[in-house]
Tab-separated table of C-alpha atoms (C1' of nucleotides) in Angstrom:
chain	number	residue	atom	x	y	z
A	8	MET	CA	-12.541	22.625	35.251
A	9	ASP	CA	-14.969	21.578	32.666
A	10	LEU	CA	-15.877	23.026	29.326
A	11	THR	CA	-19.081	24.957	28.757
A	12	PRO	CA	-21.248	23.603	25.907
A	13	ARG	CA	-20.353	26.442	23.692
A	14	GLN	CA	-16.749	25.895	24.366
A	15	ALA	CA	-17.117	22.251	23.532
A	16	GLU	CA	-18.677	23.272	20.221
A	17	ILE	CA	-15.652	25.430	19.426
A	18	LEU	CA	-13.249	22.672	20.372
A	19	ASP	CA	-15.215	20.320	18.050
A	20	PHE	CA	-14.839	22.844	15.320
A	21	LEU	CA	-11.055	23.140	15.851
A	22	ARG	CA	-10.703	19.401	15.594
A	23	ARG	CA	-12.935	19.109	12.502
A	24	HIS	CA	-11.137	21.899	10.827
A	25	ARG	CA	-7.746	20.391	11.480
A	26	ASP	CA	-8.928	16.900	10.293
A	27	GLU	CA	-10.691	18.144	7.164
A	28	GLN	CA	-8.473	21.078	6.094
A	29	GLY	CA	-5.196	19.997	7.302
A	30	LEU	CA	-4.541	23.223	9.324
A	31	PRO	CA	-6.055	25.135	12.300
A	32	PRO	CA	-8.590	27.880	11.489
A	33	THR	CA	-7.944	31.665	11.733
A	34	ARG	CA	-10.057	33.785	14.071
A	35	ALA	CA	-11.937	34.937	11.039
A	36	GLU	CA	-12.774	31.399	9.997
A	37	ILE	CA	-14.213	30.651	13.378
A	38	VAL	CA	-16.145	33.812	13.091
A	39	ALA	CA	-17.611	32.721	9.779
A	40	ALA	CA	-18.393	29.200	11.004
A	41	PHE	CA	-20.345	30.379	14.067
A	42	GLY	CA	-21.847	33.432	12.523
A	43	PHE	CA	-20.170	35.842	14.967
A	44	ARG	CA	-19.949	39.501	14.102
A	45	SER	CA	-16.613	40.152	15.931
A	46	PRO	CA	-13.327	38.512	15.868
A	47	THR	CA	-13.108	39.020	19.608
A	48	ALA	CA	-15.771	36.308	20.119
A	49	ALA	CA	-13.420	33.738	18.542
A	50	GLU	CA	-10.412	35.167	20.464
A	51	ASP	CA	-12.322	35.014	23.737
A	52	HIS	CA	-13.325	31.349	23.251
A	53	LEU	CA	-9.725	30.397	22.303
A	54	ARG	CA	-8.422	32.153	25.403
A	55	ALA	CA	-10.955	30.231	27.574
A	56	LEU	CA	-9.968	26.930	25.969
A	57	GLU	CA	-6.278	27.715	26.687
A	58	ARG	CA	-6.943	28.649	30.180
A	59	LYS	CA	-8.686	25.255	30.668
A	60	GLY	CA	-5.672	23.567	29.188
A	61	VAL	CA	-7.098	21.932	26.156
A	62	ILE	CA	-5.408	23.941	23.479
A	63	GLU	CA	-2.159	25.945	23.230
A	64	LEU	CA	-1.916	29.261	21.544
A	65	ARG	CA	1.221	30.438	19.945
A	66	PRO	CA	1.529	34.183	20.219
A	67	GLY	CA	1.928	36.020	16.952
A	68	ALA	CA	1.695	33.031	14.778
A	69	SER	CA	-1.095	32.786	12.352
A	70	ARG	CA	-3.422	29.770	13.010
A	71	GLY	CA	-1.212	29.138	15.990
A	72	ILE	CA	-3.750	26.916	17.651
A	73	ARG	CA	-2.630	23.532	18.939
A	74	LEU	CA	-4.894	20.794	20.227
A	75	LEU	CA	-3.390	19.216	23.274
A	76	GLU	CA	-3.927	15.523	24.137
A	77	ARG	CA	-6.139	16.479	27.082
A	78	ALA	CA	-8.615	17.813	24.395
A	79	ASP	CA	-9.583	14.229	23.754
A	80	GLU	CA	-11.310	14.077	27.040
A	81	TYR	CA	-13.865	16.593	25.812
A	82	LEU	CA	-14.777	14.690	22.636
A	83	SER	CA	-18.518	14.881	21.934
A	84	GLU	CA	-20.440	11.839	23.138
A	85	ALA	CA	-21.161	10.738	19.619
A	86	VAL	CA	-17.432	10.804	18.643
A	87	GLN	CA	-16.463	9.141	21.983
A	88	LEU	CA	-18.942	6.372	21.296
A	89	ALA	CA	-17.671	5.906	17.718
A	90	ARG	CA	-14.020	5.706	18.918
A	91	ARG	CA	-14.969	3.139	21.654
A	92	GLU	CA	-16.793	1.016	19.003
A	93	ALA	CA	-13.837	1.244	16.636
A	94	ALA	CA	-11.516	0.125	19.425
A	95	ASN	CA	-13.851	-2.710	20.401
A	96	GLU	CA	-14.198	-3.874	16.842
A	97	ALA	CA	-10.446	-4.435	16.830
A	98	SER	CA	-10.456	-6.611	19.972
A	99	LEU	CA	-12.372	-9.346	21.740
A	100	PRO	CA	-13.302	-9.501	25.474
A	101	LEU	CA	-11.820	-12.521	27.222
A	102	VAL	CA	-14.270	-14.235	29.596
A	103	GLY	CA	-12.702	-16.385	32.278
A	104	ARG	CA	-14.621	-17.771	35.255
A	105	VAL	CA	-18.339	-16.769	34.815
A	106	ALA	CA	-19.927	-15.478	37.960
A	107	ALA	CA	-23.306	-17.176	38.837
A	108	GLY	CA	-26.308	-15.325	37.554
A	109	ALA	CA	-24.375	-12.632	35.900
A	110	PRO	CA	-24.684	-12.124	32.206
A	111	ILE	CA	-21.656	-13.666	30.328
A	112	LEU	CA	-20.272	-10.371	29.045
A	113	SER	CA	-20.862	-8.382	32.334
A	114	ASP	CA	-17.858	-6.466	33.453
A	115	PRO	CA	-16.577	-8.747	36.225
A	116	ASN	CA	-16.503	-11.710	33.920
A	117	VAL	CA	-14.218	-9.943	31.393
A	118	GLU	CA	-10.634	-10.614	32.202
A	119	THR	CA	-9.084	-8.512	29.505
A	120	ARG	CA	-9.321	-7.850	25.829
A	121	ILE	CA	-7.464	-9.800	23.089
A	122	PRO	CA	-6.266	-7.708	20.134
A	123	LEU	CA	-8.089	-9.562	17.478
A	124	ALA	CA	-11.125	-8.471	15.472
A	125	GLY	CA	-14.308	-10.389	16.007
A	126	ASP	CA	-14.969	-10.713	12.227
A	127	PHE	CA	-11.718	-12.592	11.930
A	128	PHE	CA	-14.056	-15.512	12.535
A	129	ARG	CA	-17.167	-16.510	10.545
A	130	PRO	CA	-19.786	-15.963	11.753
A	131	ARG	CA	-18.135	-13.314	13.733
A	132	ALA	CA	-16.943	-13.868	17.344
A	133	HIS	CA	-18.391	-11.754	20.079
A	134	PHE	CA	-16.108	-12.904	22.822
A	135	LEU	CA	-13.523	-15.429	23.881
A	136	LEU	CA	-14.150	-17.991	26.619
A	137	ARG	CA	-11.262	-19.599	28.462
A	138	VAL	CA	-11.882	-23.383	28.351
A	139	GLN	CA	-11.889	-25.320	31.635
A	140	GLY	CA	-11.432	-29.091	31.657
A	141	GLU	CA	-10.775	-31.786	29.119
A	142	SER	CA	-14.274	-32.714	28.276
A	143	MET	CA	-13.875	-31.629	24.544
A	144	ARG	CA	-10.441	-33.036	24.161
A	145	ASP	CA	-11.138	-35.158	21.185
A	146	ALA	CA	-12.565	-32.208	19.381
A	147	GLY	CA	-9.239	-30.440	19.650
A	148	ILE	CA	-10.451	-28.151	22.357
A	149	LEU	CA	-8.046	-28.280	25.391
A	150	ASP	CA	-8.002	-26.943	28.895
A	151	GLY	CA	-6.922	-23.297	28.848
A	152	ASP	CA	-7.765	-22.688	25.183
A	153	LEU	CA	-9.518	-19.619	24.237
A	154	LEU	CA	-12.830	-20.511	22.442
A	155	ALA	CA	-14.185	-17.861	20.117
A	156	VAL	CA	-17.887	-17.595	20.640
A	157	HIS	CA	-20.612	-16.209	18.388
A	158	GLN	CA	-23.349	-14.884	20.750
A	159	THR	CA	-26.693	-16.297	19.715
A	160	PRO	CA	-29.492	-18.303	21.287
A	161	GLU	CA	-30.056	-20.180	18.169
A	162	ALA	CA	-28.318	-23.546	17.767
A	163	ARG	CA	-28.850	-26.700	15.754
A	164	SER	CA	-28.062	-30.287	16.444
A	165	GLY	CA	-24.410	-31.104	15.961
A	166	GLN	CA	-23.050	-27.602	16.636
A	167	THR	CA	-20.485	-26.966	19.344
A	168	VAL	CA	-22.244	-24.768	21.849
A	169	VAL	CA	-21.613	-22.690	24.930
A	170	ALA	CA	-24.477	-23.369	27.217
A	171	ARG	CA	-25.451	-22.292	30.689
A	172	LEU	CA	-26.949	-25.115	33.005
A	173	GLU	CA	-27.824	-23.964	36.480
A	174	ASP	CA	-25.319	-21.128	36.354
A	175	GLU	CA	-22.511	-23.357	35.097
A	176	ILE	CA	-21.012	-22.503	31.695
A	177	THR	CA	-20.101	-25.536	29.597
A	178	VAL	CA	-18.815	-26.278	26.192
A	179	LYS	CA	-20.357	-29.358	24.432
A	180	THR	CA	-21.828	-30.558	21.205
A	181	LEU	CA	-25.536	-30.098	21.146
A	182	ARG	CA	-27.900	-32.863	20.109
A	183	LEU	CA	-31.675	-32.260	19.977
A	184	LYS	CA	-34.235	-35.135	20.080
A	185	GLY	CA	-37.830	-33.878	20.403
A	186	GLY	CA	-38.142	-32.208	23.812
A	187	ILE	CA	-34.751	-33.612	25.032
A	188	ALA	CA	-31.443	-31.736	24.545
A	189	GLU	CA	-28.172	-33.689	24.950
A	190	LEU	CA	-24.857	-31.972	25.610
A	191	LEU	CA	-22.299	-34.383	24.383
A	192	PRO	CA	-18.653	-34.249	25.420
A	193	ALA	CA	-15.845	-35.218	23.117
A	194	ASN	CA	-14.025	-37.433	25.638
A	195	PRO	CA	-14.995	-41.009	26.624
A	196	ASP	CA	-14.098	-40.157	30.250
A	197	PHE	CA	-17.139	-37.766	30.485
A	198	SER	CA	-20.821	-38.626	30.254
A	199	PRO	CA	-23.427	-36.801	28.218
A	200	ILE	CA	-25.713	-34.319	29.987
A	201	VAL	CA	-29.389	-34.808	29.250
A	202	VAL	CA	-31.732	-31.991	29.692
A	203	ASP	CA	-35.560	-32.372	29.623
A	204	LEU	CA	-36.564	-29.087	28.039
A	205	SER	CA	-40.112	-29.351	29.451
A	206	ARG	CA	-38.757	-29.293	33.039
A	207	GLU	CA	-35.472	-27.477	32.862
A	208	THR	CA	-34.245	-24.555	30.859
A	209	LEU	CA	-31.118	-24.749	28.769
A	210	VAL	CA	-29.695	-21.318	27.935
A	211	ILE	CA	-27.582	-21.302	24.765
A	212	GLU	CA	-25.024	-18.544	25.162
A	213	GLY	CA	-23.529	-18.966	21.687
A	214	LEU	CA	-21.788	-21.144	19.123
A	215	ALA	CA	-18.075	-22.037	18.951
A	216	VAL	CA	-16.652	-20.404	15.864
A	217	GLY	CA	-12.986	-20.653	16.511
A	218	LEU	CA	-10.127	-21.157	18.904
A	219	ILE	CA	-6.893	-19.717	20.037
A	220	ARG	CA	-4.223	-21.475	21.981
A	221	GLY	CA	-1.099	-20.220	23.519
A	222	GLY	CA	-1.800	-16.526	23.477
A	223	PHE	CA	-1.552	-14.050	26.267
A	224	GLY	CA	1.086	-15.062	28.733
A	225	SER	CA	0.262	-18.736	28.716
A	226	PRO	CA	3.433	-19.976	26.760
A	227	LEU	CA	3.350	-23.398	25.062
A	228	VAL	CA	7.120	-23.438	25.081
A	229	ARG	CA	9.280	-22.758	28.092
B	13	MET	CA	7.409	13.003	-12.573
B	14	ASP	CA	9.679	12.458	-9.678
B	15	LEU	CA	10.808	14.846	-6.958
B	16	THR	CA	14.323	16.170	-6.902
B	17	PRO	CA	16.375	15.399	-3.705
B	18	ARG	CA	15.965	19.040	-2.552
B	19	GLN	CA	12.161	18.843	-3.147
B	20	ALA	CA	11.982	15.599	-1.145
B	21	GLU	CA	13.823	17.414	1.718
B	22	ILE	CA	11.323	20.154	1.593
B	23	LEU	CA	8.381	17.766	1.554
B	24	ASP	CA	9.991	15.894	4.570
B	25	PHE	CA	10.198	19.110	6.434
B	26	LEU	CA	6.527	19.960	5.675
B	27	ARG	CA	5.465	16.544	7.090
B	28	ARG	CA	7.704	16.968	10.145
B	29	HIS	CA	6.420	20.372	10.762
B	30	ARG	CA	2.876	19.248	10.624
B	31	ASP	CA	3.433	16.306	12.924
B	32	GLU	CA	5.428	18.080	15.509
B	33	GLN	CA	3.851	21.548	15.479
B	34	GLY	CA	0.240	20.691	14.509
B	35	LEU	CA	0.189	23.239	11.598
B	36	PRO	CA	1.977	23.806	8.252
B	37	PRO	CA	4.940	26.158	8.229
B	38	THR	CA	4.982	29.683	6.730
B	39	ARG	CA	7.348	30.511	3.987
B	40	ALA	CA	9.384	32.329	6.541
B	41	GLU	CA	9.676	29.270	8.681
B	42	ILE	CA	10.902	27.240	5.746
B	43	VAL	CA	13.505	29.871	5.017
B	44	ALA	CA	14.673	29.688	8.547
B	45	ALA	CA	14.773	25.875	8.646
B	46	PHE	CA	16.875	25.643	5.372
B	47	GLY	CA	19.000	28.790	5.859
B	48	PHE	CA	17.602	30.434	2.692
B	49	ARG	CA	17.954	34.213	2.427
B	50	SER	CA	14.987	34.909	0.358
B	51	PRO	CA	11.203	33.885	0.879
B	52	THR	CA	11.048	33.218	-2.777
B	53	ALA	CA	13.341	30.127	-2.448
B	54	ALA	CA	10.531	28.575	-0.293
B	55	GLU	CA	7.826	29.809	-2.529
B	56	ASP	CA	9.504	28.207	-5.549
B	57	HIS	CA	9.911	24.943	-3.904
B	58	LEU	CA	6.252	24.975	-2.835
B	59	ARG	CA	5.150	25.748	-6.391
B	60	ALA	CA	7.337	22.897	-7.631
B	61	LEU	CA	5.730	20.500	-5.198
B	62	GLU	CA	2.237	21.752	-6.108
B	63	ARG	CA	2.954	21.294	-9.860
B	64	LYS	CA	4.123	17.613	-9.092
B	65	GLY	CA	0.907	17.063	-7.348
B	66	VAL	CA	2.098	16.158	-3.820
B	67	ILE	CA	0.822	19.355	-2.029
B	68	GLU	CA	-2.003	21.762	-2.481
B	69	LEU	CA	-1.522	25.530	-1.899
B	70	ARG	CA	-4.576	27.512	-0.900
B	71	PRO	CA	-4.065	30.998	-2.409
B	72	GLY	CA	-4.098	33.888	0.121
B	73	ALA	CA	-4.452	31.603	3.185
B	74	SER	CA	-1.526	31.757	5.643
B	75	ARG	CA	0.052	28.380	6.069
B	76	GLY	CA	-2.177	27.200	3.316
B	77	ILE	CA	-0.233	24.106	2.564
B	78	ARG	CA	-1.900	20.855	2.455
B	79	LEU	CA	-0.133	17.501	2.053
B	80	LEU	CA	-1.994	15.183	-0.316
B	81	GLU	CA	-2.090	11.475	-0.003
B	82	ARG	CA	0.179	11.019	-2.960
B	83	ALA	CA	2.923	12.727	-0.829
B	84	ASP	CA	3.258	9.383	1.126
B	85	GLU	CA	4.825	7.771	-2.042
B	86	TYR	CA	7.722	10.100	-1.571
B	87	LEU	CA	8.421	9.264	2.087
B	88	SER	CA	12.172	8.857	2.845
B	89	GLU	CA	13.545	5.322	2.754
B	90	ALA	CA	13.872	5.234	6.547
B	91	VAL	CA	10.316	6.314	7.239
B	92	GLN	CA	8.954	3.876	4.596
B	93	LEU	CA	10.877	1.105	6.294
B	94	ALA	CA	9.699	2.032	9.798
B	95	ARG	CA	6.016	2.122	8.476
B	96	ARG	CA	6.390	-1.225	6.877
B	97	GLU	CA	7.817	-2.743	9.986
B	98	ALA	CA	4.989	-1.274	12.110
B	99	ALA	CA	2.462	-2.708	9.878
B	100	ASN	CA	4.202	-6.177	9.929
B	101	GLU	CA	4.450	-6.129	13.658
B	102	ALA	CA	0.639	-6.012	13.777
B	103	SER	CA	0.131	-9.035	11.552
B	104	LEU	CA	1.583	-12.520	10.785
B	105	PRO	CA	2.199	-14.054	7.481
B	106	LEU	CA	0.304	-17.240	6.789
B	107	VAL	CA	2.205	-20.024	5.144
B	108	GLY	CA	0.252	-22.668	3.365
B	109	ARG	CA	1.894	-25.240	1.068
B	110	VAL	CA	5.640	-24.848	1.153
B	111	ALA	CA	7.303	-25.072	-2.169
B	112	ALA	CA	10.305	-27.506	-2.228
B	113	GLY	CA	13.600	-25.871	-1.632
B	114	ALA	CA	12.339	-22.328	-0.938
B	115	PRO	CA	12.719	-20.707	2.400
B	116	ILE	CA	9.669	-21.048	4.518
B	117	LEU	CA	8.928	-17.259	4.571
B	118	SER	CA	9.707	-16.636	0.878
B	119	ASP	CA	7.048	-14.639	-0.959
B	120	PRO	CA	5.387	-17.543	-2.889
B	121	ASN	CA	4.888	-19.478	0.317
B	122	VAL	CA	3.025	-16.588	2.023
B	123	GLU	CA	-0.767	-16.925	1.279
B	124	THR	CA	-1.855	-13.823	3.211
B	125	ARG	CA	-1.286	-11.939	6.375
B	126	ILE	CA	-3.323	-12.477	9.519
B	127	PRO	CA	-4.124	-9.301	11.554
B	128	LEU	CA	-2.611	-10.539	14.881
B	129	ALA	CA	0.624	-9.334	16.404
B	130	GLY	CA	3.319	-11.873	16.636
B	131	ASP	CA	4.103	-11.075	20.197
B	132	PHE	CA	0.583	-12.113	21.265
B	133	PHE	CA	2.429	-15.492	21.637
B	134	ARG	CA	5.254	-16.312	24.011
B	135	PRO	CA	7.852	-16.596	22.758
B	136	ARG	CA	6.690	-14.528	19.948
B	137	ALA	CA	5.369	-16.063	16.691
B	138	HIS	CA	7.015	-15.215	13.404
B	139	PHE	CA	4.461	-16.827	11.141
B	140	LEU	CA	1.451	-19.091	10.927
B	141	LEU	CA	1.554	-22.362	9.303
B	142	ARG	CA	-1.700	-24.060	7.931
B	143	VAL	CA	-1.582	-27.620	9.373
B	144	GLN	CA	-2.061	-30.474	6.939
B	145	GLY	CA	-3.252	-33.884	8.161
B	146	GLU	CA	-4.261	-35.565	11.294
B	147	SER	CA	-0.824	-36.638	12.623
B	148	MET	CA	-1.019	-34.327	15.712
B	149	ARG	CA	-4.729	-34.894	16.345
B	150	ASP	CA	-4.252	-36.000	19.967
B	151	ALA	CA	-2.324	-32.896	20.710
B	152	GLY	CA	-5.342	-30.832	19.748
B	153	ILE	CA	-3.671	-29.792	16.468
B	154	LEU	CA	-6.254	-30.564	13.680
B	155	ASP	CA	-6.201	-30.352	9.916
B	156	GLY	CA	-6.561	-26.878	8.755
B	157	ASP	CA	-5.583	-25.287	11.948
B	158	LEU	CA	-3.079	-22.301	11.830
B	159	LEU	CA	-0.058	-23.125	13.908
B	160	ALA	CA	1.715	-20.153	15.363
B	161	VAL	CA	5.496	-20.728	14.884
B	162	HIS	CA	8.495	-19.128	16.615
B	163	GLN	CA	11.272	-19.301	14.068
B	164	THR	CA	14.459	-20.822	15.581
B	165	PRO	CA	16.768	-23.677	14.770
B	166	GLU	CA	17.033	-24.536	18.473
B	167	ALA	CA	14.766	-27.128	19.896
B	168	ARG	CA	14.811	-29.436	22.828
B	169	SER	CA	13.310	-32.875	23.406
B	170	GLY	CA	9.621	-32.817	24.049
B	171	GLN	CA	8.964	-29.589	22.274
B	172	THR	CA	6.483	-29.506	19.340
B	173	VAL	CA	8.565	-28.492	16.339
B	174	VAL	CA	8.055	-27.576	12.699
B	175	ALA	CA	10.794	-29.482	10.808
B	176	ARG	CA	11.835	-29.841	7.228
B	177	LEU	CA	12.768	-33.339	6.041
B	178	GLU	CA	13.676	-33.678	2.379
B	179	ASP	CA	11.679	-30.594	1.499
B	180	GLU	CA	8.655	-31.762	3.306
B	181	ILE	CA	7.401	-29.594	6.166
B	182	THR	CA	6.042	-31.504	9.150
B	183	VAL	CA	4.764	-30.660	12.624
B	184	LYS	CA	5.750	-33.311	15.265
B	185	THR	CA	7.039	-33.635	18.851
B	186	LEU	CA	10.823	-33.882	18.846
B	187	ARG	CA	12.668	-36.500	20.854
B	188	LEU	CA	16.501	-36.542	20.847
B	189	LYS	CA	18.465	-39.591	21.777
B	190	GLY	CA	22.132	-39.252	21.216
B	191	GLY	CA	22.724	-38.974	17.480
B	192	ILE	CA	19.140	-40.003	16.747
B	193	ALA	CA	16.231	-37.555	16.360
B	194	GLU	CA	12.661	-38.989	16.478
B	195	LEU	CA	9.638	-36.992	15.225
B	196	LEU	CA	6.611	-38.313	17.135
B	197	PRO	CA	3.193	-37.952	15.799
B	198	ALA	CA	0.281	-37.507	18.414
B	199	ASN	CA	-1.956	-39.985	16.633
B	200	PRO	CA	-1.730	-43.825	16.830
B	201	ASP	CA	-2.459	-44.130	13.236
B	202	PHE	CA	0.861	-42.663	12.326
B	203	SER	CA	4.349	-43.898	12.871
B	204	PRO	CA	7.317	-42.024	14.259
B	205	ILE	CA	9.903	-40.732	11.910
B	206	VAL	CA	13.553	-41.558	12.926
B	207	VAL	CA	16.415	-39.537	11.715
B	208	ASP	CA	19.909	-40.522	11.976
B	209	LEU	CA	21.550	-37.166	12.275
B	210	SER	CA	25.005	-38.547	11.271
B	211	ARG	CA	23.636	-39.484	7.766
B	212	GLU	CA	20.642	-37.183	7.302
B	213	THR	CA	20.096	-33.462	8.058
B	214	LEU	CA	16.992	-32.433	9.989
B	215	VAL	CA	16.196	-28.763	9.644
B	216	ILE	CA	14.237	-27.349	12.549
B	217	GLU	CA	12.279	-24.300	11.208
B	218	GLY	CA	10.648	-23.373	14.566
B	219	LEU	CA	8.729	-24.194	17.574
B	220	ALA	CA	4.891	-24.282	17.873
B	221	VAL	CA	3.899	-21.473	20.145
B	222	GLY	CA	0.239	-21.310	19.532
B	223	LEU	CA	-2.678	-22.163	17.446
B	224	ILE	CA	-5.668	-20.511	15.703
B	225	ARG	CA	-8.694	-22.420	14.410
B	226	GLY	CA	-11.601	-21.207	12.452
B	227	GLY	CA	-10.273	-17.881	11.272
B	228	PHE	CA	-10.122	-16.517	7.830
B	229	GLY	CA	-12.841	-17.763	5.757
B	230	SER	CA	-12.789	-21.277	7.112
B	231	PRO	CA	-16.073	-21.275	9.232
B	232	LEU	CA	-16.514	-23.903	11.860
B	233	VAL	CA	-20.302	-23.223	11.857
B	234	ARG	CA	-22.428	-23.235	8.724
C	12	DG	C1'	-23.916	43.619	45.674
C	13	DG	C1'	-19.467	43.496	43.954
C	14	DA	C1'	-16.489	40.090	41.889
C	15	DT	C1'	-15.905	36.665	38.374
C	16	DG	C1'	-16.893	34.204	34.314
C	17	DT	C1'	-19.470	33.633	29.988
C	18	DG	C1'	-20.574	35.038	25.451
C	19	DC	C1'	-20.878	38.274	22.682
C	20	DT	C1'	-20.377	43.487	19.437
C	21	DG	C1'	-17.474	46.973	17.282
C	22	DT	C1'	-13.192	49.192	15.914
C	23	DA	C1'	-8.487	49.612	15.273
C	24	DT	C1'	-3.624	48.321	14.274
C	25	DG	C1'	1.017	46.465	13.749
C	26	DG	C1'	3.174	42.750	12.361
C	27	DA	C1'	2.806	38.325	10.053
C	28	DT	C1'	2.238	36.272	5.568
C	29	DA	C1'	1.713	35.274	0.720
C	30	DT	C1'	3.309	36.432	-3.362
C	31	DA	C1'	4.600	39.328	-7.490
C	32	DC	C1'	8.719	40.927	-10.110
C	33	DA	C1'	13.448	41.041	-11.471
C	34	DG	C1'	17.678	38.764	-11.412
C	35	DT	C1'	21.950	34.921	-11.276
C	36	DG	C1'	24.093	30.650	-12.149
C	37	DG	C1'	23.761	25.901	-12.980
C	38	DT	C1'	22.365	21.475	-15.646
C	39	DC	C1'	20.299	18.782	-19.091
C	40	DC	C1'	18.205	18.199	-23.517
C	41	DC	C1'	17.477	18.733	-28.446
D	11	DG	C1'	22.820	28.002	-28.314
D	12	DG	C1'	18.115	28.393	-26.911
D	13	DG	C1'	14.670	26.552	-23.904
D	14	DA	C1'	13.171	23.827	-19.923
D	15	DC	C1'	13.858	23.245	-15.218
D	16	DC	C1'	16.464	23.721	-10.911
D	17	DA	C1'	17.831	26.413	-6.835
D	18	DC	C1'	18.404	30.235	-5.279
D	19	DT	C1'	19.010	36.086	-3.914
D	20	DG	C1'	16.810	40.602	-3.080
D	21	DT	C1'	12.980	43.868	-2.793
D	22	DA	C1'	8.410	45.242	-2.384
D	23	DT	C1'	3.521	45.253	-1.105
D	24	DA	C1'	-1.297	44.145	-0.432
D	25	DT	C1'	-3.704	41.675	2.738
D	26	DC	C1'	-4.131	38.339	6.117
D	27	DC	C1'	-4.283	37.783	10.904
D	28	DA	C1'	-3.774	38.087	15.909
D	29	DT	C1'	-4.748	40.799	19.265
D	30	DA	C1'	-5.631	45.129	22.215
D	31	DC	C1'	-9.253	48.138	23.924
D	32	DA	C1'	-13.922	49.570	25.068
D	33	DG	C1'	-18.337	48.001	25.858
D	34	DC	C1'	-23.060	45.156	26.927
D	35	DA	C1'	-26.115	41.533	29.040
D	36	DC	C1'	-26.468	37.671	31.814
D	37	DA	C1'	-25.512	34.259	35.180
D	38	DT	C1'	-23.317	32.384	39.463
D	39	DC	C1'	-20.832	32.519	43.676
D	40	DC	C1'	-19.592	34.376	48.318
DNA sequence: GGATGTGCTGTATGGATATACAGTGGTCCC
DNA sequence: GGGACCACTGTATATCCATACAGCACATCC
């Protein structure tokens, strides 16, 4: 059963009171906070919240209000968003195979999250891309490595970019010559890709800003 | 001014009560927990703790006990240790230049801590070593990279090891042939190091289990 | 259209709680 | 040996607090 808006307000107050004052409120304090004129108003709300299983009341005990874990499901939208953002700031999505046409950070592309903050890298990383193939071997970027990528469409000559060419994601060094873009591998076994920008579109997904090898169940040592 | 042992016990109880019950105790609950026969015993202790600045008492309010941040300085040894361990588990020490003779993880060798849990790698990493030089270039290990190291003296042929040779720390691929150990670079510009184990000692500090590039103020992109 | 739930007002009360006051015995310091 | 702090006992009390009881208005469900 869901909480009413008023009940959610009361629950928010309980949480705030606990976090700011270090103890649960009395009925009288709830009354004062909401401008009620009767302690029963507070009591009724507490009973309703208990019945719905989000708090626990300890009979007889002053301030005997306990927030249960389930109460977190009823966090206000704003708080939920803030929490999710805080959690995301401490981890990076790992992008594996990229489905054709889909945005690189769309749900199906994200394999998992890696517990490393994006601003560990400079400029900050927005996601990690699992490298496929040996085309950047001589730049120390190997098959299976996780490439930290700063998501931006702006790239300059000489930077290592993550680019999308006809729905293929590729990591290369960018070279711009007038209306021509060259995507240079770092491996003599591969050939440069030449893109005539007046006829084809080259989508720059981001810049390589770092690299992780050997994490997440892909042991280097056996 | 320091807390007496008894006062520290009371403070511990206050913390535990808050964490387990979700609210501070009453004087009566303190009395019950410690077997006092008078509420004044509890009151006196609370006053002493307030005078020493570790808690705050709110006059008139039931359960009006607030633990101040300074109270953390008086955590029991066991709890302090547990906290420190928890914090360490979520980060790895970064070892830069290694001073001659000193253990690799001794304080002066640790530059900083990197906010990544050691068990992100398999087997788990115990520290990160800043790579110096290009001798492992063709293995994708470049100058300035942070090498994740699993600390162990056991290594087999073919593994990438962190070894100490006459107070020099080096990263190489290990090859064992009878009584001879070879430390092989992954770069034709460098020569293998041959160690006769019957005459010299080779200290294996650990195994390379991962790698991080571009983190911590060493931007790949400018 | 009665039952049920929400969201209140208003009053009352017993028991829970903080807290004052008066002691005791101990230690440590000057 | 007096003064401080410590660690308590024992009693008393004003007030804080949870909580019961009696209502009212409004909505929703069957």
